[in-house]
Coordinates of C-alpha atoms in Angstrom, one line a residue:
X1 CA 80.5 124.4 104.9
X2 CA 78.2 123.5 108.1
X3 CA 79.4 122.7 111.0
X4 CA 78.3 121.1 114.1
X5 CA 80.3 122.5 116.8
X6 CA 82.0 125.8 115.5
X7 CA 80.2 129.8 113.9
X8 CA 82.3 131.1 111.1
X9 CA 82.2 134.8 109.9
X10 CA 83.8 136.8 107.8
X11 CA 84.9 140.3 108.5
X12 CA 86.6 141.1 104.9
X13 CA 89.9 139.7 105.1
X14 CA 89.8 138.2 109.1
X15 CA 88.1 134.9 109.9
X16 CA 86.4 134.2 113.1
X17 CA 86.2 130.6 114.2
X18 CA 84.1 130.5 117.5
X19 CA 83.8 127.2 119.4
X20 CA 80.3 126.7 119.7
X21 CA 79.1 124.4 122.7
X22 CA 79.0 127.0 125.6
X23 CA 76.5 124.0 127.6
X24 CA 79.4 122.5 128.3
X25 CA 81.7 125.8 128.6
X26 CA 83.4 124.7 125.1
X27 CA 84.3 121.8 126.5
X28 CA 86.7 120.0 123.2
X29 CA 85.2 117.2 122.0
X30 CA 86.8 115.0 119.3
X31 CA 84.6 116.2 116.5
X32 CA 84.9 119.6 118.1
X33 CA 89.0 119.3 117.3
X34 CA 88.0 117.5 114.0
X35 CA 86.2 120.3 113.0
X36 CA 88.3 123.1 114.3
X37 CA 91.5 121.4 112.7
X38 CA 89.6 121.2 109.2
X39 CA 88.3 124.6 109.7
X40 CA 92.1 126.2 110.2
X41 CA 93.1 124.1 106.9
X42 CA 90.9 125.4 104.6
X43 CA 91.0 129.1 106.4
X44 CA 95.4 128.6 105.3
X45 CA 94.1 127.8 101.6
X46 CA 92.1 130.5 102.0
X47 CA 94.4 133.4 99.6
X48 CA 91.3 135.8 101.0
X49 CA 91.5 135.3 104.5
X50 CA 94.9 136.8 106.4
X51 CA 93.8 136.7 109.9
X52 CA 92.1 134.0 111.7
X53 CA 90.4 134.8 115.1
X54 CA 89.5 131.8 117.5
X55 CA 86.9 132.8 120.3
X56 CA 84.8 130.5 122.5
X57 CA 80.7 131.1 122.9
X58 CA 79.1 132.2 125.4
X59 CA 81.2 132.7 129.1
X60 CA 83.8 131.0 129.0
X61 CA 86.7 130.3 126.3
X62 CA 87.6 126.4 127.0
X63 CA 86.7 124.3 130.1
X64 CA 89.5 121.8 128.6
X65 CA 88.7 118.6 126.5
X66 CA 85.7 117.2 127.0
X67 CA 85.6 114.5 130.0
X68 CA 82.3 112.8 129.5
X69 CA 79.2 114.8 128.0
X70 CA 77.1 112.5 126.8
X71 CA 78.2 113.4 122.9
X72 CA 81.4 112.3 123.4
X73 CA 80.6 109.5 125.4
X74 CA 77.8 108.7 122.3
X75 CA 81.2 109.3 119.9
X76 CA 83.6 107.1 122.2
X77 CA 81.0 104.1 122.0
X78 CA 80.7 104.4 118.3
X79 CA 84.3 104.6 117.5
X80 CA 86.3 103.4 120.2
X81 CA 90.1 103.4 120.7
X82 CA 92.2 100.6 120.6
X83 CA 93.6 98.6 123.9
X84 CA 97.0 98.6 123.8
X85 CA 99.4 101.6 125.1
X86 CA 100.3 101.6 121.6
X87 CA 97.2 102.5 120.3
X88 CA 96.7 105.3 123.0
X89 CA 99.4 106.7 122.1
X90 CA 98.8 107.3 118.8
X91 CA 95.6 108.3 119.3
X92 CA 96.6 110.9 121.9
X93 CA 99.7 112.4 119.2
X94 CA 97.2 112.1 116.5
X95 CA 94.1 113.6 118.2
X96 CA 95.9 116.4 120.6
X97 CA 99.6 117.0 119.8
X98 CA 99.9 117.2 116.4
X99 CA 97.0 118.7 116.0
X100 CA 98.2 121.6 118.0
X101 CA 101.3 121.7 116.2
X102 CA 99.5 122.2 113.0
X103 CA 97.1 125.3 114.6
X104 CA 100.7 126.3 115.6
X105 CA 102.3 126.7 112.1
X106 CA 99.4 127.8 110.0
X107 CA 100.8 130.3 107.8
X108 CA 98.9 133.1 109.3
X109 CA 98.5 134.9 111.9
X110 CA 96.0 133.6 114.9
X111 CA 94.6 135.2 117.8
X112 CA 92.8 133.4 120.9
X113 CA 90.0 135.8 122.3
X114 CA 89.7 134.8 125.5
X115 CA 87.2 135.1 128.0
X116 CA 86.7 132.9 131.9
X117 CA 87.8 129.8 131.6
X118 CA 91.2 128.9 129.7
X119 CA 92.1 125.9 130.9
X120 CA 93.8 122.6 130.3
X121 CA 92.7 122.0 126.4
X122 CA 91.9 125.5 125.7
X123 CA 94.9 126.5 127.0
X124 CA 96.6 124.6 124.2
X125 CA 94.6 125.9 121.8
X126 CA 95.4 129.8 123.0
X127 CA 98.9 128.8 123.6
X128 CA 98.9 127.4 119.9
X129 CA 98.0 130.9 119.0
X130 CA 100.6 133.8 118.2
X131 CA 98.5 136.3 120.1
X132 CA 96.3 136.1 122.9
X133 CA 94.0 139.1 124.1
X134 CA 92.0 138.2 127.2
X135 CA 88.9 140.0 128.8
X136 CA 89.4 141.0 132.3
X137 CA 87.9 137.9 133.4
X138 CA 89.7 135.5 132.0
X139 CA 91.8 132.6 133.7
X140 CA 94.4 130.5 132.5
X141 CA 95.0 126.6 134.2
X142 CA 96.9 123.8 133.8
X143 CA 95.6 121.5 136.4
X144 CA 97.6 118.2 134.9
X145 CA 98.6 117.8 139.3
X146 CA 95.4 117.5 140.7
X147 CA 94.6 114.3 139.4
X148 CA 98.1 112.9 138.5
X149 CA 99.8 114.2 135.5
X150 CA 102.3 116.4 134.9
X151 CA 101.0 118.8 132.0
X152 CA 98.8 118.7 128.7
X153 CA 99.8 116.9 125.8
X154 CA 100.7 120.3 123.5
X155 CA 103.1 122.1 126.6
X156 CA 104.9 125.3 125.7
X157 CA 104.1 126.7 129.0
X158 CA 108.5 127.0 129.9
X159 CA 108.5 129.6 126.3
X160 CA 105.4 131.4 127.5
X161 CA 106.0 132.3 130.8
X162 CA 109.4 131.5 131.6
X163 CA 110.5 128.1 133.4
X164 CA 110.1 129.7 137.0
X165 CA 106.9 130.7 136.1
X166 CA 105.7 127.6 134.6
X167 CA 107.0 125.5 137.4
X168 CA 104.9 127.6 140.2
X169 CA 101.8 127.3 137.4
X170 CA 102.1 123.6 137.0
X171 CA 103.3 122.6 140.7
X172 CA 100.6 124.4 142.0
X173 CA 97.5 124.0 139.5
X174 CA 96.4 127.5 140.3
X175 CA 94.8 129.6 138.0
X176 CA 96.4 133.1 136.4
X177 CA 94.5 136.1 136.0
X178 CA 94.3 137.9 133.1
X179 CA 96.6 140.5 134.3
X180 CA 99.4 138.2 135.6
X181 CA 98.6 136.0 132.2
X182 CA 99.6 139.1 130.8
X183 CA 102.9 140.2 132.7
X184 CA 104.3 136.9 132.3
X185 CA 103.8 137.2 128.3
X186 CA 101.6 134.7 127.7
X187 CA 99.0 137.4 127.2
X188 CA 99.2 140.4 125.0
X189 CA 96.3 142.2 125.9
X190 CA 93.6 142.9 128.2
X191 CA 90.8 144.5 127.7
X192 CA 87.4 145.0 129.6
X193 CA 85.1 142.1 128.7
X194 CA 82.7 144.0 126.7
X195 CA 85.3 145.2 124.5
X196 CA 86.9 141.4 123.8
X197 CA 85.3 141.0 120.4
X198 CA 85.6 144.6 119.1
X199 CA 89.1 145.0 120.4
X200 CA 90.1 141.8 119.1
X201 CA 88.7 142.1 115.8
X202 CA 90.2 145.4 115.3
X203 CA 93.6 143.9 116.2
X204 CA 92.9 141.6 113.8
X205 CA 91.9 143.9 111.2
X206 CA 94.9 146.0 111.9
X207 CA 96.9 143.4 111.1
X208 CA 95.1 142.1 108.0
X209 CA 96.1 145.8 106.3
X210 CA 99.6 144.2 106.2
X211 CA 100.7 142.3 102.9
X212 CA 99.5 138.6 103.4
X213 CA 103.5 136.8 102.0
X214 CA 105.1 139.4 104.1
X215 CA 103.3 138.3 107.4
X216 CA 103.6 134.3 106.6
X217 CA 107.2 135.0 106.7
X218 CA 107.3 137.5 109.4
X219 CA 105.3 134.5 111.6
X220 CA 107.8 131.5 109.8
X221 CA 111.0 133.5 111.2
X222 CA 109.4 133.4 114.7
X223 CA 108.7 130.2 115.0
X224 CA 112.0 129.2 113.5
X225 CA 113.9 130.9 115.6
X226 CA 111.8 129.3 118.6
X227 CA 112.8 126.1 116.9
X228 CA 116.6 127.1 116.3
X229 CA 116.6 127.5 120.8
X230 CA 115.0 123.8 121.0
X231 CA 111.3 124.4 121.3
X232 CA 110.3 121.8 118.8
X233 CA 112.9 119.3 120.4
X234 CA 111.2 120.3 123.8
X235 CA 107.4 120.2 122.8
X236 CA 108.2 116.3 121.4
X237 CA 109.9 115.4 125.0
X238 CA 107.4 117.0 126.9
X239 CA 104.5 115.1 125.3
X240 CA 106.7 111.6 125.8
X241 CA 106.6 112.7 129.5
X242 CA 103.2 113.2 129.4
X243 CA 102.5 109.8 128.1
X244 CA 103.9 108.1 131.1
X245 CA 102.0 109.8 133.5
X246 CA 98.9 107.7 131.7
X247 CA 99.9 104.4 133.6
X248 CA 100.2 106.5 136.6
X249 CA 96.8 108.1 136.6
X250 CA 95.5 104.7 135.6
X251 CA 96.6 103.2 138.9
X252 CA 94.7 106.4 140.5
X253 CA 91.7 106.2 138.8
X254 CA 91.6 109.2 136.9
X255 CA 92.5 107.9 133.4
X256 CA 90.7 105.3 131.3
X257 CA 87.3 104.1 130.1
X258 CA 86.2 104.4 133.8
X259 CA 87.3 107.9 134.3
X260 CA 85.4 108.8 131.3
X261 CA 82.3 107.4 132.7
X262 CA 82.6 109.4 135.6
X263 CA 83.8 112.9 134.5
X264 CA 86.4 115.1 135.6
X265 CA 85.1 115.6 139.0
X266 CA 85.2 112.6 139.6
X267 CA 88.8 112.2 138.7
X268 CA 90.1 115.2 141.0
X269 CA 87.8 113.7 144.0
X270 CA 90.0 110.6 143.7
X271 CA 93.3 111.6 143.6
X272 CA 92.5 113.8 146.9
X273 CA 91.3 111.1 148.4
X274 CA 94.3 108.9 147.9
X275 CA 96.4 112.2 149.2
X276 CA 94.2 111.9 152.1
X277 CA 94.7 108.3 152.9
X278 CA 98.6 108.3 151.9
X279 CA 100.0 112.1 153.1
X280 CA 101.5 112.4 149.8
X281 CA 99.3 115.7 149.0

């Protein structure tokens, strides 16, 4: 199958979906998640494939989703979302949320090869990931604060790093290095950059040795148990909360058809400048 925005390759029994649009630092357009989504199903029908790596081209992993490159703004004015809240929100639980709860559950293992930028939307994706093994380079955000939200739509940040952790991470919109990524235990590995594909792969190959049932079950009993402590319960609150910060960031300018047309630096400029004006920074 061809693609526009994603390289698939075979390595025997592991699959390596890389994000492809490294001009816009794998920004995550809506066919980019389209594709990606589509790609994971068939790689899960796949009774060949046992592993599934997910790597971003070029420097960086994932600048986020994409804010306004002028394909997505070309895709936005051929199929527009609806007016109403409504509408919005199912087009953001649709699009983003379920989405990631599907890369989530796939009934195989996943691992994010990270490299520079991990941030906002990638982040999802990695966190949607069972493992994550990061070049020394790499840096994790979720920068929701900086122009008025709270976190991104798929938020499992409390079960990766702890609730603490998470609050310093959000409150703050700082980046993690790959090394504190990976003491907090959102990161299993790091590894010098030049190594990231090979080490990665021969995780992934490691793992692949393994009998396919056994590891769909090993990775079902995880995840249920995650479940069984409320994670489930907790991603589906969290994404309510994040849907009302939208009227919020409305008010500030950051959110809406406007926003779009003026990209994500745009969006941080304002809400600073409001900070400015109003002390509340």
């Amino acid at each position: 199958m061809e693609w526009r925005t994603l390289l698939c390759e075979r390595f025997e029994a592991v699959l390596r979906i890389t994000t492809n649009r490294p001009h816009v630092l794998n920004a995550q357009s809506r066919v980019l998640i389209r594709e990606l989504d589509e790609a994971l199903r068939l790689a899960g029908e796949d009774a060949g494939i046992r592993v599934v790596v997910i790597a971003g081209a070029g420097k960086h992993f994932s600048a986020g989703h994409d804010l306004g490159s002028d394909e997505e703004m070309a895709d936005h004015e051929l199929h527009p979302r609806g007016p109403a809240f409504a509408d919005e929100l199912r087009y953001l639980s649709s699009l983003y949320y379920e989405t990631a709860l599907r890369w989530r559950d796939l009934p195989k293992p996943t691992i994010a090869q990270v490299q520079g930028y991990c941030i906002m939307g990638g982040l999802m994706l990695a966190a949607a990931c069972d493992l994550i093994v990061a070049a020394e380079d790499a840096q994790f955000a979720d920068r929701s604060v900086r122009w008025g939200g709270a976190h991104v739509q798929y938020f499992s940040m409390p079960w990766d790093l702890g609730p603490r952790k998470a609050k310093e991470y959000l409150f703050t919109g700082d980046y993690l290095s790959a090394r504190e990524a990976e003491q907090a235990g959102l990161v299993n590995r790091v590894v010098p950059g030049e190594r990231l594909a090979e080490e990665t792969l021969a995780l992934a190959q490691r793992i692949a040795l393994n009998d396919p049932f056994a590891l769909r079950m090993a990775k079902l009993s995880v995840n249920e148990m995650l479940d069984a402590q409320g994670q489930r319960v907790a991603l589906e609150g969290a994404f309510k909360n994040y849907m009302l910060t939208i009227p919020h960031r409305m008010a500030l300018g950051t959110y809406g058809e406007a926003a779009r047309r003026q990209g994500g630096r745009a969006r941080v400029r304002a809400v600073r400048e409001r900070a400015a004006k109003t002390g509340d920074g």
